[in-house]
Amino acid sequence: MDILQSKLHSVTLDYDKCIGCTDCIKRCPTEAIRVRNGKANIIDERCIDCGMCIRVCRNGAKRAVTDSFNDINKFKYKVAIPAPTLYSQFHDILDPNYILTGLKEIGFDEVIEVAKGADLVSEYTKEYLKKEGIKKPVISSACPATVRLIQIRFPSLIPNILPIVSPMEAIARYTRNYLVKQGMKSEDIGIFFISPCAAKMTDSRMNEALDSENVDGVIAIKDIYFKLYNVVRNVEKPEQLVTSSYRGIKWAESGGEGTATDNSNFLAVDGIDNVIKVLELLEDEMIQADFVECLACTNGCIGGPLVVEDPFVSKYNMDKIIEYSRECVTKRELELYDEKIKLDWDHELEARTVMKLDKDMFKALEKMEQLEQIYETLPQIDCGSCGAPTCRALAEDIVRGNANVEDCIFMLREKVKEMAEDMVNLAQKMPQTLSEGIKENEKNDGK
Amino acid sequence: MKKQYEVEGGEFLSAGRASAKVKKQLKQLGYDANVVRKVAVCMYEAEINMVIHANGGIIETDFMPDHIYITLQDEGPGIPDIEKAMEPGFSTASDEAREMGFGAGMGLPNMKKNSCELNITSEVGVGTRVEIKVNVK
């Protein structure tokens, strides 16, 4: 299998499975994919890891590179930090303790929920929202695909992003701190995020806002699901492992993070196309909310590309789990909190100006003029046969020097037609000597 | 660089399409994020106004390295008292428009706040011309 990997994103192409169709290029929200030489190529710096191409590829040629379950054996002390979405993947299991116990049985020494990290981040967020001089509406930083989308397409909204680590990184920090205090060596501890999300892989390796990160690996929910399923089914008496509140669990759904801020003036949006619409409106200053939660996947993280269950069935399951957790779950006391641990970003985020036509504004204006002129000549039906998602994207590629007008099959046909006409015209032109000769023959025949 | 957009009247759901296209272009051209935001706010407001009050019209954009210039020309009912229209909260929008969340009377004040120059000329029964200039520095 030929896997091409990039540091900038975790979504990759399985070269052998790609048939070069136009499904993924047409659905990519940042126009980051082109079909070249019959295969889909990802433009690295444009990919935001939203996972849309993974969902739409009918051949399973797009996937997210994550760590394998066996990687946990590289560490002496193995810790699972499961996303709350994991609970929604099981039918009729309302008590998360069963699933957390199952994780221990398949090989983890300790299990601490990311939902607890969500609780801690919620507290931090409440304090942040009370601060003077912050830019509102504050946009959640929990969805890494959204954050990268803002960096690429909506840079003016960067100052609005909540400058706090994700629940995943938060719980990893507290967990590592807790275990080290118990006498363990940091290098012996392997913290693995059990993930519904393709973007979290990249986020855990190179988060631009952070100096150091505490997650050692990211395992896709779908990769451990079947192993876990068989074990969870047979758990008779679960350990009491839950530490989080039901509100932390609710973060997995759209609206969960907003609800947990205790500020009802929030807006929640999910699904990448809807997120883009809301970000456009935010940029136009048409939304007066205090807090905006943008989740790239349908219904929120429960609709992530690395899950096994349908996002709506997951929501159905999740609502029941949340209701149950509100009333019945017995929790364990674990002194994770430590005031030394800070959750703020180390750096401000920078815009990613990958959409710019040229560094020089004069040249950029020139290129934009050319782009418009080329676009006018194209058929404007966005068929995708050239390998670019739209005629405008092809015009852009041509101006950037990455494509030719003849990549458009309609333009190519025009050109062939012109050439054919020229050939007919040329074929009718006989050399002088020969054409004279024919006339002579005709005269003779006529006699 | 100049470009023209036609805006349809009464189409609330597609209102803002021209501004979205212009925003995308400005970003591709590499204008500062704050400049893009200012232009976006002004143009979106103006485009919505055109849809609500004037049954559409024509938008012309002109991008220069040091400034961005936008004119919106319509053949709508015109504004009888421009000074009054500039007052925060003043609105003549229809109930239908208000139900859609438009017409709160902050459009023109918002445009003034975000533009470097704003000129509105209007004649009742003939139409309105809005000129917006946003400087890059």
PDB file of N, CA, C and O in Angstrom, chain A residues 43 98 108 146 182 201 380 433 439:
ATOM      1  N   ILE A  43      -3.391  19.344  -1.501  1.00  0.00           N
ATOM      2  CA  ILE A  43      -2.484  20.480  -1.357  1.00  0.00           C
ATOM      3  C   ILE A  43      -2.270  20.649   0.147  1.00  0.00           C
ATOM      4  O   ILE A  43      -3.159  21.101   0.863  1.00  0.00           O
ATOM      5  N   TYR A  98     -18.975   0.989  32.176  1.00  0.00           N
ATOM      6  CA  TYR A  98     -18.776  -0.278  31.459  1.00  0.00           C
ATOM      7  C   TYR A  98     -17.725  -0.115  30.363  1.00  0.00           C
ATOM      8  O   TYR A  98     -16.852  -0.969  30.186  1.00  0.00           O
ATOM      9  N   PHE A 108      -5.199  -1.085  28.880  1.00  0.00           N
ATOM     10  CA  PHE A 108      -4.763   0.179  29.483  1.00  0.00           C
ATOM     11  C   PHE A 108      -4.682   0.038  31.009  1.00  0.00           C
ATOM     12  O   PHE A 108      -5.504  -0.650  31.619  1.00  0.00           O
ATOM     13  N   THR A 146     -12.072  23.524  12.625  1.00  0.00           N
ATOM     14  CA  THR A 146     -12.603  24.889  12.572  1.00  0.00           C
ATOM     15  C   THR A 146     -11.498  25.916  12.768  1.00  0.00           C
ATOM     16  O   THR A 146     -11.430  26.911  12.046  1.00  0.00           O
ATOM     17  N   GLN A 182       2.310  10.882  41.747  1.00  0.00           N
ATOM     18  CA  GLN A 182       2.200   9.573  42.375  1.00  0.00           C
ATOM     19  C   GLN A 182       3.536   8.814  42.348  1.00  0.00           C
ATOM     20  O   GLN A 182       3.608   7.662  42.784  1.00  0.00           O
ATOM     21  N   MET A 201      -5.234  14.205  15.393  1.00  0.00           N
ATOM     22  CA  MET A 201      -3.919  13.605  15.202  1.00  0.00           C
ATOM     23  C   MET A 201      -2.896  14.713  14.951  1.00  0.00           C
ATOM     24  O   MET A 201      -1.870  14.794  15.620  1.00  0.00           O
ATOM     25  N   GLN A 380     -18.007  27.344 -17.131  1.00  0.00           N
ATOM     26  CA  GLN A 380     -18.644  27.700 -15.855  1.00  0.00           C
ATOM     27  C   GLN A 380     -19.718  26.702 -15.411  1.00  0.00           C
ATOM     28  O   GLN A 380     -20.718  27.079 -14.814  1.00  0.00           O
ATOM     29  N   THR A 433       1.498  22.722 -59.144  1.00  0.00           N
ATOM     30  CA  THR A 433       1.762  21.839 -60.284  1.00  0.00           C
ATOM     31  C   THR A 433       0.657  20.803 -60.427  1.00  0.00           C
ATOM     32  O   THR A 433       0.089  20.611 -61.497  1.00  0.00           O
ATOM     33  N   LYS A 439      -6.502  20.036 -63.676  1.00  0.00           N
ATOM     34  CA  LYS A 439      -7.324  20.800 -64.622  1.00  0.00           C
ATOM     35  C   LYS A 439      -7.118  20.302 -66.055  1.00  0.00           C
ATOM     36  O   LYS A 439      -8.062  20.160 -66.818  1.00  0.00           O
TER      37      LYS A 439
END
